[in-house]
């Protein structure tokens, strides 16, 4: 359902330590962008791709996933749409999202920095799959494995 770059933590660091380290933004963005280029390839150059991330719930400013997605958009030369969806509650499991702005592009990369249960990406899938868009889900760390 989603493609992860790493299983568990990076370099044995906790998720809190990773998020607190500004250098990790570029590290995640560069590594994930390279993976996306390997998978999607020349199709990225056609100008019909965009990237978004899951809604902000707790960290509304300096949001780690947003910062990574912004940098990935620069590296991939595709638009980044911030706040595509809003979360109706702060809960993670079975979160309900509402659409704020649907990207114009037909192909959307949805990025989340960490996946534990998969519920966040599942909620994004349920929201965005109602529209005529091709969706690809990527995550930096799969904390589920």
CSV table of C-alpha atoms in Angstrom, one decimal:
chain,number,residue,atom,x,y,z
A,1,UNK,CA,0.0,0.0,0.0
A,2,UNK,CA,3.0,2.3,0.6
A,3,UNK,CA,6.7,2.4,-0.2
A,4,UNK,CA,9.1,2.9,2.7
A,5,UNK,CA,12.7,3.9,2.6
A,6,UNK,CA,13.7,2.5,6.0
A,7,UNK,CA,12.5,0.0,8.5
A,8,UNK,CA,12.5,1.4,12.0
A,9,UNK,CA,14.9,4.3,13.0
A,10,UNK,CA,17.8,5.8,11.1
A,11,UNK,CA,21.2,5.2,12.6
A,12,UNK,CA,19.6,3.9,15.8
A,13,UNK,CA,18.1,7.3,16.7
A,14,UNK,CA,14.7,7.8,18.2
A,15,UNK,CA,12.0,9.5,16.1
A,16,UNK,CA,12.0,12.5,18.4
A,17,UNK,CA,15.8,12.9,17.9
A,18,UNK,CA,15.4,12.6,14.1
A,19,UNK,CA,12.7,15.2,14.0
A,20,UNK,CA,14.7,17.6,16.2
A,21,UNK,CA,17.7,17.5,13.8
A,22,UNK,CA,17.3,20.0,11.0
A,23,UNK,CA,19.9,18.1,8.9
A,24,UNK,CA,17.5,15.2,8.7
A,25,UNK,CA,15.1,17.2,6.5
A,26,UNK,CA,17.6,17.3,3.6
A,27,UNK,CA,18.7,13.7,4.4
A,28,UNK,CA,15.2,12.3,4.2
A,29,UNK,CA,14.3,14.5,1.1
A,30,UNK,CA,17.4,13.5,-0.9
A,31,UNK,CA,17.1,9.8,-0.1
A,32,UNK,CA,13.3,9.6,-0.7
A,33,UNK,CA,13.6,11.7,-3.9
A,34,UNK,CA,16.2,9.3,-5.3
A,35,UNK,CA,13.8,6.4,-4.5
A,36,UNK,CA,10.9,8.2,-6.2
A,37,UNK,CA,13.1,8.9,-9.3
A,38,UNK,CA,14.1,5.2,-9.4
A,39,UNK,CA,10.4,4.1,-9.3
A,40,UNK,CA,8.6,6.7,-11.3
A,41,UNK,CA,11.5,7.6,-13.6
A,42,UNK,CA,11.0,9.8,-16.7
A,43,UNK,CA,7.3,10.1,-16.0
A,44,UNK,CA,8.1,12.8,-13.5
A,45,UNK,CA,9.3,15.0,-16.3
A,46,UNK,CA,6.0,15.1,-18.0
A,47,UNK,CA,4.7,17.9,-15.7
A,48,UNK,CA,1.7,16.1,-14.3
A,49,UNK,CA,3.0,15.1,-10.9
A,50,UNK,CA,2.6,16.8,-7.5
A,51,UNK,CA,3.4,16.0,-3.9
A,52,UNK,CA,1.5,16.5,-0.7
A,53,UNK,CA,1.6,15.2,2.8
A,54,UNK,CA,-0.8,14.1,5.5
A,55,UNK,CA,-2.6,16.8,7.5
A,56,UNK,CA,-0.8,18.5,10.4
A,57,UNK,CA,-2.2,17.5,13.7
A,58,UNK,CA,0.2,18.4,16.5
A,59,UNK,CA,3.1,20.2,14.9
A,60,UNK,CA,1.5,23.0,13.0
A,61,UNK,CA,4.7,25.0,12.5
A,62,UNK,CA,8.0,23.6,11.5
A,63,UNK,CA,6.2,20.3,10.6
A,64,UNK,CA,8.8,17.7,9.7
A,65,UNK,CA,6.9,15.9,6.9
A,66,UNK,CA,6.0,19.3,5.4
A,67,UNK,CA,9.6,20.5,5.4
A,68,UNK,CA,10.7,17.2,3.8
A,69,UNK,CA,7.9,17.4,1.1
A,70,UNK,CA,8.8,21.0,0.3
A,71,UNK,CA,12.4,20.0,-0.3
A,72,UNK,CA,11.5,16.9,-2.3
A,73,UNK,CA,9.3,19.0,-4.5
A,74,UNK,CA,12.3,21.2,-5.3
A,75,UNK,CA,14.5,18.2,-6.0
A,76,UNK,CA,11.9,16.5,-8.2
A,77,UNK,CA,10.8,19.8,-9.9
A,78,UNK,CA,7.2,19.2,-9.1
A,79,UNK,CA,4.7,21.3,-7.1
A,80,UNK,CA,4.1,20.8,-3.4
A,81,UNK,CA,0.6,21.3,-2.1
A,82,UNK,CA,0.5,22.2,1.6
A,83,UNK,CA,-2.7,21.5,3.6
A,84,UNK,CA,-4.4,19.3,0.9
A,85,UNK,CA,-6.5,17.9,3.8
A,86,UNK,CA,-7.4,18.9,7.3
A,87,UNK,CA,-7.8,16.5,10.2
A,88,UNK,CA,-11.1,16.8,12.0
A,89,UNK,CA,-9.4,15.5,15.2
A,90,UNK,CA,-5.9,15.0,16.6
A,91,UNK,CA,-6.3,11.3,16.8
A,92,UNK,CA,-4.2,9.1,14.7
A,93,UNK,CA,-6.2,5.9,14.4
A,94,UNK,CA,-9.3,6.2,12.3
A,95,UNK,CA,-8.7,9.9,11.7
A,96,UNK,CA,-11.3,11.6,9.5
A,97,UNK,CA,-9.9,14.1,7.0
A,98,UNK,CA,-11.7,16.7,4.9
A,99,UNK,CA,-10.5,18.0,1.6
A,100,UNK,CA,-9.0,21.5,1.6
A,101,UNK,CA,-7.5,21.8,-1.9
A,102,UNK,CA,-7.2,19.0,-4.5
A,103,UNK,CA,-4.0,19.2,-6.6
A,104,UNK,CA,-4.6,20.0,-10.3
A,105,UNK,CA,-2.1,17.3,-11.4
A,106,UNK,CA,-3.5,13.8,-12.2
A,107,UNK,CA,-0.7,12.0,-10.3
A,108,UNK,CA,-0.1,12.7,-6.6
A,109,UNK,CA,2.7,11.5,-4.4
A,110,UNK,CA,1.5,11.4,-0.8
A,111,UNK,CA,4.4,11.5,1.7
A,112,UNK,CA,4.4,10.8,5.4
A,113,UNK,CA,7.6,10.9,7.4
A,114,UNK,CA,6.8,8.0,9.8
A,115,UNK,CA,4.3,5.2,9.6
A,116,UNK,CA,3.3,3.2,12.7
A,117,UNK,CA,-0.1,1.8,12.1
A,118,UNK,CA,-0.7,2.9,8.5
A,119,UNK,CA,-3.9,4.7,9.6
A,120,UNK,CA,-2.8,8.1,8.5
A,121,UNK,CA,-2.0,7.0,4.9
A,122,UNK,CA,-5.2,5.0,4.9
A,123,UNK,CA,-7.2,8.1,5.7
A,124,UNK,CA,-5.5,10.0,3.0
A,125,UNK,CA,-6.2,7.2,0.6
A,126,UNK,CA,-9.9,7.1,1.5
A,127,UNK,CA,-10.1,10.9,1.0
A,128,UNK,CA,-8.2,11.2,-2.3
A,129,UNK,CA,-9.3,8.0,-4.0
A,130,UNK,CA,-12.7,9.6,-4.5
A,131,UNK,CA,-11.3,11.8,-7.2
A,132,UNK,CA,-9.9,10.8,-10.6
A,133,UNK,CA,-6.2,10.9,-9.5
A,134,UNK,CA,-3.4,8.3,-9.5
A,135,UNK,CA,-2.0,8.0,-6.0
A,136,UNK,CA,1.4,6.8,-4.9
A,137,UNK,CA,2.3,6.7,-1.2
A,138,UNK,CA,5.8,7.0,0.2
A,139,UNK,CA,7.1,7.1,3.8
A,140,UNK,CA,10.5,7.7,5.2
A,141,UNK,CA,10.4,5.3,8.1
A,142,UNK,CA,8.1,2.3,8.5
A,143,UNK,CA,7.9,1.9,12.3
A,144,UNK,CA,5.4,-0.9,11.7
A,145,UNK,CA,7.8,-3.6,10.7
